[in-house]
Coordinates of C-alpha atoms (C1' of nucleotides) and ligand atoms in Angstrom, one line a residue:
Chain A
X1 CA -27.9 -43.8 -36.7
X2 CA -26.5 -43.3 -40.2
X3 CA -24.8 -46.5 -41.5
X4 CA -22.0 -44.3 -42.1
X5 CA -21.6 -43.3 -38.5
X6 CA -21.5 -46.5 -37.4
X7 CA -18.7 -47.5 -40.1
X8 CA -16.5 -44.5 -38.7
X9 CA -16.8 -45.5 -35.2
X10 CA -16.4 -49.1 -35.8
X11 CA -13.2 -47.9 -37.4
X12 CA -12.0 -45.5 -35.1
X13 CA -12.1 -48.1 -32.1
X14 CA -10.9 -51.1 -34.4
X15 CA -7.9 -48.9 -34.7
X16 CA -7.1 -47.9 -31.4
X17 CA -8.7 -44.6 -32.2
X18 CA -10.2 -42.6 -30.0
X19 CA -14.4 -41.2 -30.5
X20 CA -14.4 -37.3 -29.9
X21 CA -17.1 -34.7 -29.9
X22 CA -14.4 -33.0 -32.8
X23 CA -14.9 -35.5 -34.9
X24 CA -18.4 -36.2 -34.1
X25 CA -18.8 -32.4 -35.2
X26 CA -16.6 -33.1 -38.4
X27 CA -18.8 -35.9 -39.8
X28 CA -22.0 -34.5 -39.3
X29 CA -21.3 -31.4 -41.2
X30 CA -19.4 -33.3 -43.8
X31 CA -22.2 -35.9 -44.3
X32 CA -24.7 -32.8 -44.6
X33 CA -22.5 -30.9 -46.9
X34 CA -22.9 -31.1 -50.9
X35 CA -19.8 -33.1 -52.5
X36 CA -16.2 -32.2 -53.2
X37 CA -15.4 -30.5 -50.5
X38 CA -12.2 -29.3 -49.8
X39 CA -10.5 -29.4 -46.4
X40 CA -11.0 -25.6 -46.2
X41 CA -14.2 -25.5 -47.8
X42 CA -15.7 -27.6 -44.8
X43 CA -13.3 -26.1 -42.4
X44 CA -15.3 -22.9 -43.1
X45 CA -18.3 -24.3 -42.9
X46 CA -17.7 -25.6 -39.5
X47 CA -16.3 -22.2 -38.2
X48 CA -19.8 -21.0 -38.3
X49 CA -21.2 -22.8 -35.6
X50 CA -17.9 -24.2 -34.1
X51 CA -15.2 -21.8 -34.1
X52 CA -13.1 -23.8 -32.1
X53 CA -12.0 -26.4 -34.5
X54 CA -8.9 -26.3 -36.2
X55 CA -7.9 -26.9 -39.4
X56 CA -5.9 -29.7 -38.5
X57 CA -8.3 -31.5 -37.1
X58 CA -10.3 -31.2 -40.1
X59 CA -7.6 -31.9 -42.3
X60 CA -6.9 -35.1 -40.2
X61 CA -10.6 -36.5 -40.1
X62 CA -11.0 -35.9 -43.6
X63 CA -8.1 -38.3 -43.8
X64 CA -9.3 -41.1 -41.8
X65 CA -13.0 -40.9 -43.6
X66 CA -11.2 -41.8 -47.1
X67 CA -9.1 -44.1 -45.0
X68 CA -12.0 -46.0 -43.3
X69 CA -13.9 -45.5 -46.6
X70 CA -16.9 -43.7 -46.3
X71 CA -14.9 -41.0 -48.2
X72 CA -12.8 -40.4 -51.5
X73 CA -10.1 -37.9 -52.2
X74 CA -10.6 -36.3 -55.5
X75 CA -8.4 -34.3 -57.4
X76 CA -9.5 -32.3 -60.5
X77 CA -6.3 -30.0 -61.0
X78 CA -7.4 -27.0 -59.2
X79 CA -4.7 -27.6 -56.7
X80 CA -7.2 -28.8 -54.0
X81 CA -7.7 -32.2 -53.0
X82 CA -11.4 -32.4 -52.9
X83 CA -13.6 -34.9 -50.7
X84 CA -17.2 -36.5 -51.5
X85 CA -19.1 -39.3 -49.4
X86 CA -18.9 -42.4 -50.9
X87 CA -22.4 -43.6 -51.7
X88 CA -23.8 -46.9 -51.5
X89 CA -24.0 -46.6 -55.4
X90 CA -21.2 -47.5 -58.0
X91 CA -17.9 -46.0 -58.8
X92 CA -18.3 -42.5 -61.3
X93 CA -16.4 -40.5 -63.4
X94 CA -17.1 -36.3 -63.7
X95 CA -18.0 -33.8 -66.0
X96 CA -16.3 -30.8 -64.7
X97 CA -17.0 -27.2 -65.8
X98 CA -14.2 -25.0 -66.8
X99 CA -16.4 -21.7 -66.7
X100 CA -18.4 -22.2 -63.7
X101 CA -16.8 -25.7 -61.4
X102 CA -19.9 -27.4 -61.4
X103 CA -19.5 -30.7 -61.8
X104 CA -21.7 -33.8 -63.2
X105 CA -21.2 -37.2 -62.2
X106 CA -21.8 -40.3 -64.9
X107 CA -21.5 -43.8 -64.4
X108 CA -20.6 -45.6 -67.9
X109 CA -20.4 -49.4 -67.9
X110 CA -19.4 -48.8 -71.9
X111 CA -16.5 -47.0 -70.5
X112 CA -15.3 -49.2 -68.0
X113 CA -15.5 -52.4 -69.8
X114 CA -13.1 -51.1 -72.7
X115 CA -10.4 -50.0 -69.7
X116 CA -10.3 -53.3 -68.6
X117 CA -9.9 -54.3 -71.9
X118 CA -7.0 -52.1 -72.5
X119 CA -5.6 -53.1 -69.0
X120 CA -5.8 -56.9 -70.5
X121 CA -3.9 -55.9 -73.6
X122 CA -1.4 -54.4 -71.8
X123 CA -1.0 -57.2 -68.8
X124 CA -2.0 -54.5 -66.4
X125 CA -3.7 -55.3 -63.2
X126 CA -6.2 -52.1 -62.3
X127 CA -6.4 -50.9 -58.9
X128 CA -8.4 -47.9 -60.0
X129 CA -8.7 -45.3 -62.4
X130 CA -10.3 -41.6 -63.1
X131 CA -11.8 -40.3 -65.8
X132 CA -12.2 -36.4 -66.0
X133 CA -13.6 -34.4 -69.0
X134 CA -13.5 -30.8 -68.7
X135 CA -15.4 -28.7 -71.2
X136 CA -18.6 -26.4 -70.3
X137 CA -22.0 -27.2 -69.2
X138 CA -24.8 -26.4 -71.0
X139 CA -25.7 -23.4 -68.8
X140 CA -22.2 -21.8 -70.0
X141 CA -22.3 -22.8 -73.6
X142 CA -25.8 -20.6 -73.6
X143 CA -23.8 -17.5 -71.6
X144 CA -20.7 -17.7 -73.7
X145 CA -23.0 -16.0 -76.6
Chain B
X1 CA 16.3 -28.6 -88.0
X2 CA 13.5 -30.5 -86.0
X3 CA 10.0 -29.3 -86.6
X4 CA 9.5 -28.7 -82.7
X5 CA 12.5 -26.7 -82.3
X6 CA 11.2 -24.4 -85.6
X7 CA 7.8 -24.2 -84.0
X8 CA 9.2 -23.1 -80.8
X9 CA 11.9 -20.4 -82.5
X10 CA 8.6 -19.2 -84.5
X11 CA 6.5 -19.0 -81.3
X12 CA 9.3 -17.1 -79.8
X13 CA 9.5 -14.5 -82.7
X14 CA 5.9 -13.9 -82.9
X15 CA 5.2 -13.1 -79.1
X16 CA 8.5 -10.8 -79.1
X17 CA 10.1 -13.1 -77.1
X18 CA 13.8 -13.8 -77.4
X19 CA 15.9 -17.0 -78.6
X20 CA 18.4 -17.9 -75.9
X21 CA 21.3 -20.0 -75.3
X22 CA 19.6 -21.6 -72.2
X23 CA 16.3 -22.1 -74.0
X24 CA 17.9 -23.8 -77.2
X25 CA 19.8 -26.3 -74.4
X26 CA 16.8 -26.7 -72.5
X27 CA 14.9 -27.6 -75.6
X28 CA 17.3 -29.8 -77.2
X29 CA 17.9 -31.9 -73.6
X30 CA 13.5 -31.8 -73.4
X31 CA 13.4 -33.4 -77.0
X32 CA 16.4 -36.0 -76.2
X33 CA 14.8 -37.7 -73.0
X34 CA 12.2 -39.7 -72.1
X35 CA 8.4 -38.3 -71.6
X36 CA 6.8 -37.7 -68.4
X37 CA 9.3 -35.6 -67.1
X38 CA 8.8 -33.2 -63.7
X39 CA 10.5 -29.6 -64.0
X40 CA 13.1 -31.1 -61.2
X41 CA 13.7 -34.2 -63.4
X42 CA 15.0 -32.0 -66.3
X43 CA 16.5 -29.2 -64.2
X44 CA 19.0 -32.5 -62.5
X45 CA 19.5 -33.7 -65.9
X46 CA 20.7 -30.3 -67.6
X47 CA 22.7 -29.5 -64.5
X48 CA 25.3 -32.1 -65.4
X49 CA 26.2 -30.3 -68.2
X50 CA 25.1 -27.0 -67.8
X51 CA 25.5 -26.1 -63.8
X52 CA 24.6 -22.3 -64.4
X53 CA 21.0 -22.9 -65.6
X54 CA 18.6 -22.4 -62.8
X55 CA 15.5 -24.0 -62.3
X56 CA 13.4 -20.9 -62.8
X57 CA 14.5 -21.1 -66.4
X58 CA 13.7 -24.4 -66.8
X59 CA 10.4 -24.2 -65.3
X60 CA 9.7 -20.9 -67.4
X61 CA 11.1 -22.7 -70.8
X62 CA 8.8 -25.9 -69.5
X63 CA 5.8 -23.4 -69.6
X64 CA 6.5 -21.9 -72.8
X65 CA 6.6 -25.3 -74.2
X66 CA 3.5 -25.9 -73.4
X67 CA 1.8 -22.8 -74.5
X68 CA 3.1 -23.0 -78.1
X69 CA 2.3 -26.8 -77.7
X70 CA 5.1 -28.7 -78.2
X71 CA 5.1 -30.1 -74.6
X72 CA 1.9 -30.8 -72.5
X73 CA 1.6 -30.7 -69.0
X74 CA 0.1 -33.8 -66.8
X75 CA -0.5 -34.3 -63.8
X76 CA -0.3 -38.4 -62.5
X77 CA -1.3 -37.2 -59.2
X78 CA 2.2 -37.5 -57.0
X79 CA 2.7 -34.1 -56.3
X80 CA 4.7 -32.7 -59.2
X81 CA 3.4 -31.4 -63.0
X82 CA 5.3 -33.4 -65.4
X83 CA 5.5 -32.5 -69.1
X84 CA 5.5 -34.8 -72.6
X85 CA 6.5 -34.2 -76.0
X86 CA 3.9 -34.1 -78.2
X87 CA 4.0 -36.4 -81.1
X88 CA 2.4 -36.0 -84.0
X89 CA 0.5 -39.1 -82.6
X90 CA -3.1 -38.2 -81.3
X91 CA -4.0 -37.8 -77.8
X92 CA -3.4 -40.5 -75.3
X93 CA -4.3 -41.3 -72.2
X94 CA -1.7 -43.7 -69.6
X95 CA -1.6 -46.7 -67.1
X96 CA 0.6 -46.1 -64.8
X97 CA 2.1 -48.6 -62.5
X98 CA 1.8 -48.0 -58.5
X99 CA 4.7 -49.9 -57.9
X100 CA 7.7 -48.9 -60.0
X101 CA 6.1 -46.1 -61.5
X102 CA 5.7 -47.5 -65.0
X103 CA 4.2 -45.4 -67.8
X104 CA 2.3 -47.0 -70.7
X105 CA 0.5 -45.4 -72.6
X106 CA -2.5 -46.1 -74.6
X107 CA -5.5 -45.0 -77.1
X108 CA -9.0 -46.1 -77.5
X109 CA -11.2 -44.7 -80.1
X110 CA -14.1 -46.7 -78.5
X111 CA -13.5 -45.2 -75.1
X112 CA -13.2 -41.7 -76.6
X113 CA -16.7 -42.5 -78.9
X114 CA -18.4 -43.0 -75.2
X115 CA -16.7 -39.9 -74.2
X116 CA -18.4 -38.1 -76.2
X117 CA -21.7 -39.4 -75.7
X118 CA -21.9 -38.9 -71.7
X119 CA -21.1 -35.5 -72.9
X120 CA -24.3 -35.0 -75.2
X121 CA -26.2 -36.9 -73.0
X122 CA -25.7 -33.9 -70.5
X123 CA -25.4 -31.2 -72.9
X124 CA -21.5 -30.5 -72.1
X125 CA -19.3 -29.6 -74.2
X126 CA -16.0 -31.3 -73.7
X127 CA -12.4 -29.3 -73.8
X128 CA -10.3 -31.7 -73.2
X129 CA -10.2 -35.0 -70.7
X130 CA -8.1 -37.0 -69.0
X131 CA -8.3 -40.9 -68.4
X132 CA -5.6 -42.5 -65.7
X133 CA -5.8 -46.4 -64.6
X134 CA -3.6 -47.1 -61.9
X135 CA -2.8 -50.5 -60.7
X136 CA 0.5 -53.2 -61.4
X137 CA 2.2 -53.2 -64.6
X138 CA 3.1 -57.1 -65.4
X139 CA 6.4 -57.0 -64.3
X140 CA 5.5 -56.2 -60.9
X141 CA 2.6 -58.2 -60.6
X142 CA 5.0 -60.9 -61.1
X143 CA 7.8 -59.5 -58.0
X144 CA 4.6 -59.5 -55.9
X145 CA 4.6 -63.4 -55.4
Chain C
dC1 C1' 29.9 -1.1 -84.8
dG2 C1' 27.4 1.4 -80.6
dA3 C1' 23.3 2.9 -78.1
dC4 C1' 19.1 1.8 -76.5
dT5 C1' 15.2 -0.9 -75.2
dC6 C1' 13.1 -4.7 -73.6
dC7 C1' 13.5 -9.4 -72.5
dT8 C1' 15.8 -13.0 -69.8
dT9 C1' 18.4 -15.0 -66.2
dG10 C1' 19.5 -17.1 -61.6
dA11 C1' 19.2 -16.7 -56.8
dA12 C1' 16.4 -15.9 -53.4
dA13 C1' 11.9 -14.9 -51.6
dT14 C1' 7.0 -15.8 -51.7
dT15 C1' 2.9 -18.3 -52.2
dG16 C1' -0.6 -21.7 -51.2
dG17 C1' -2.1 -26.1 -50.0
dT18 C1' -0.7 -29.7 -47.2
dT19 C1' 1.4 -31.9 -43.3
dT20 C1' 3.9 -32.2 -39.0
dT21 C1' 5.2 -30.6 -34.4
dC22 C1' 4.4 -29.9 -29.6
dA23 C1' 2.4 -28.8 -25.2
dA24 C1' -2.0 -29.0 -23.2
dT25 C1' -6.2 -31.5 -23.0
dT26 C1' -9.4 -35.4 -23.5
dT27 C1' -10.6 -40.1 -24.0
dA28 C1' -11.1 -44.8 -22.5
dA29 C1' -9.6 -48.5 -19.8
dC30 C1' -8.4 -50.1 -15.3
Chain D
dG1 C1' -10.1 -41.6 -9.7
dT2 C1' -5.7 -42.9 -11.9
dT3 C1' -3.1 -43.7 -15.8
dA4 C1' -1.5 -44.4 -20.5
dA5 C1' -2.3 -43.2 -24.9
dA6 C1' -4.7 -40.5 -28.4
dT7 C1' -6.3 -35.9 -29.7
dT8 C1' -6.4 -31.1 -30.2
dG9 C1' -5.4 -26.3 -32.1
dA10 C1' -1.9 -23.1 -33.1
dA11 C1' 2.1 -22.5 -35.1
dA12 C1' 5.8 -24.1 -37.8
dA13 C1' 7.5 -26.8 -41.5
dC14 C1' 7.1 -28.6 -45.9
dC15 C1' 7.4 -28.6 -50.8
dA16 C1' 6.2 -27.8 -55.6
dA17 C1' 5.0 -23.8 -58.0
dT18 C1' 5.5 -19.1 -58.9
dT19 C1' 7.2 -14.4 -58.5
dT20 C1' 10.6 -10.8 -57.5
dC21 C1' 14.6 -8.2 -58.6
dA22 C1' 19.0 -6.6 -60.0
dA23 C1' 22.4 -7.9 -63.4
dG24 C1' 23.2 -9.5 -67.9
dG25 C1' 21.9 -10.5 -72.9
dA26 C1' 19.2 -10.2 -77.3
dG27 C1' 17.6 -7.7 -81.0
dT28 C1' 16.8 -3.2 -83.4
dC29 C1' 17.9 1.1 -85.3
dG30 C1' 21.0 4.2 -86.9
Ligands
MN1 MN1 -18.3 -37.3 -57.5
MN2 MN1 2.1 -39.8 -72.3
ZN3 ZN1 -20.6 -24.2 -66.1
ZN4 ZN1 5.4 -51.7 -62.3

DNA sequence: CGACTCCTTGAAATTGGTTTTCAATTTAAC
DNA sequence: GTTAAATTGAAAACCAATTTCAAGGAGTCG
């Protein structure tokens, strides 16, 4: 079984949670999905092939994956909080695409070092940060003309 | 006469828009108080001297600030758009304190130099970015014990 | 100064994403 | 199985942001 899985239920009974076929549902389909999701982008997804599920119920799972970890909320100003798996690899930033919403991850060790920096100049303990650039990918720059 | 309030009286003009009494008092209140302001903050603010403004006006005057750039609009990710004055500083980018809510703000050629390389690296052209660190400004680090 | 046009205003309604409520159902432990 | 507690889905509530609309105001032209 996917490490994953096993974190989620670990959690779910370590909390007094309970295991349900909902939720089963939920994380497959979210662990097969691409990245930032939103609620009702996976929500739809799911209606497909279970169209009993209820948006709640997504919206609440969704919650305990970023509370249990093997999620993160995003939010890149579209109004939607967004969800992706959290991999086994580092923290990243994104590259997001004004034109089209794709959106590039980058890990930049450059970049982080000089934040903590700052954060020491400024006696400023980090908990976390984000780092956002929006512009257009090279597939709209060549459009645009 | 302030050079914001003459940029925004010449924005006005040119987009056939009219000078009013409640956009001059909205204006002059916006330029008098602190940054980092949320439409509500300013609309409670004015109220105490002005009761008839509503907040429709404010959050319409908020907008127009922005769009003839004397004001830009962030988002700290609590819920609620908040709005600066811009300075004739250079962009910025903020530390902002989980605890009390803190605003410091910052610049870092270095981190804005890196910036710019992820983006060649993936041939993106970047718009505009935004860089948050959140965590415990010194103060509170110090309560916490 | 009017008269006229178009813009603006404030209150209230609407929107859209998020979050909560609640009665019925399901889970897990005994 | 019985039972207590958690979960579910539909609907309602929430809340910042945005729009609507009728009444009022600004600017223009004579
Ligand atoms: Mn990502
Ligand atoms: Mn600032
Ligand atoms: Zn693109
Ligand atoms: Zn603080």
């Amino acid at each position: 079984m996917g490490e994953k899985k096993q974190t989620f239920r670990d959690y779910l009974s370590q909390q007094g949670l309970k295991s349900t076929r909902q939720r089963e549902i939920i994380l497959d389909e979210f662990l097969r999905c691409d990245s930032h999701l939103s609620t009702e982008d996976l929500y739809l997804k799911l209606r497909k092939k279970h169209p009993g599920i209820g948006y709640a119920t997504v919206y609440r799972t969704l919650k305990i994956f970023s509370e249990c970890g093997i999620a993160e909320a995003r939010n890149f100003g579209d109004g939607q909080t967004r969800y992706e798996s959290t991999t086994c690899e580092e923290h990243h930033d994104h590259l997001i695409c004004k034109d089209c919403g794709a959106i590039i991850e980058f890990e930049d060790p450059g970049i982080e070092q000089l934040q903590e920096q700052v954060a020491r100049d400024h006696g400023f303990a980090i908990v976390s940060h984000r780092l956002e650039i929006f512009g257009l990918c090279a597939k709209c720059q060549n459009k645009e003309r």
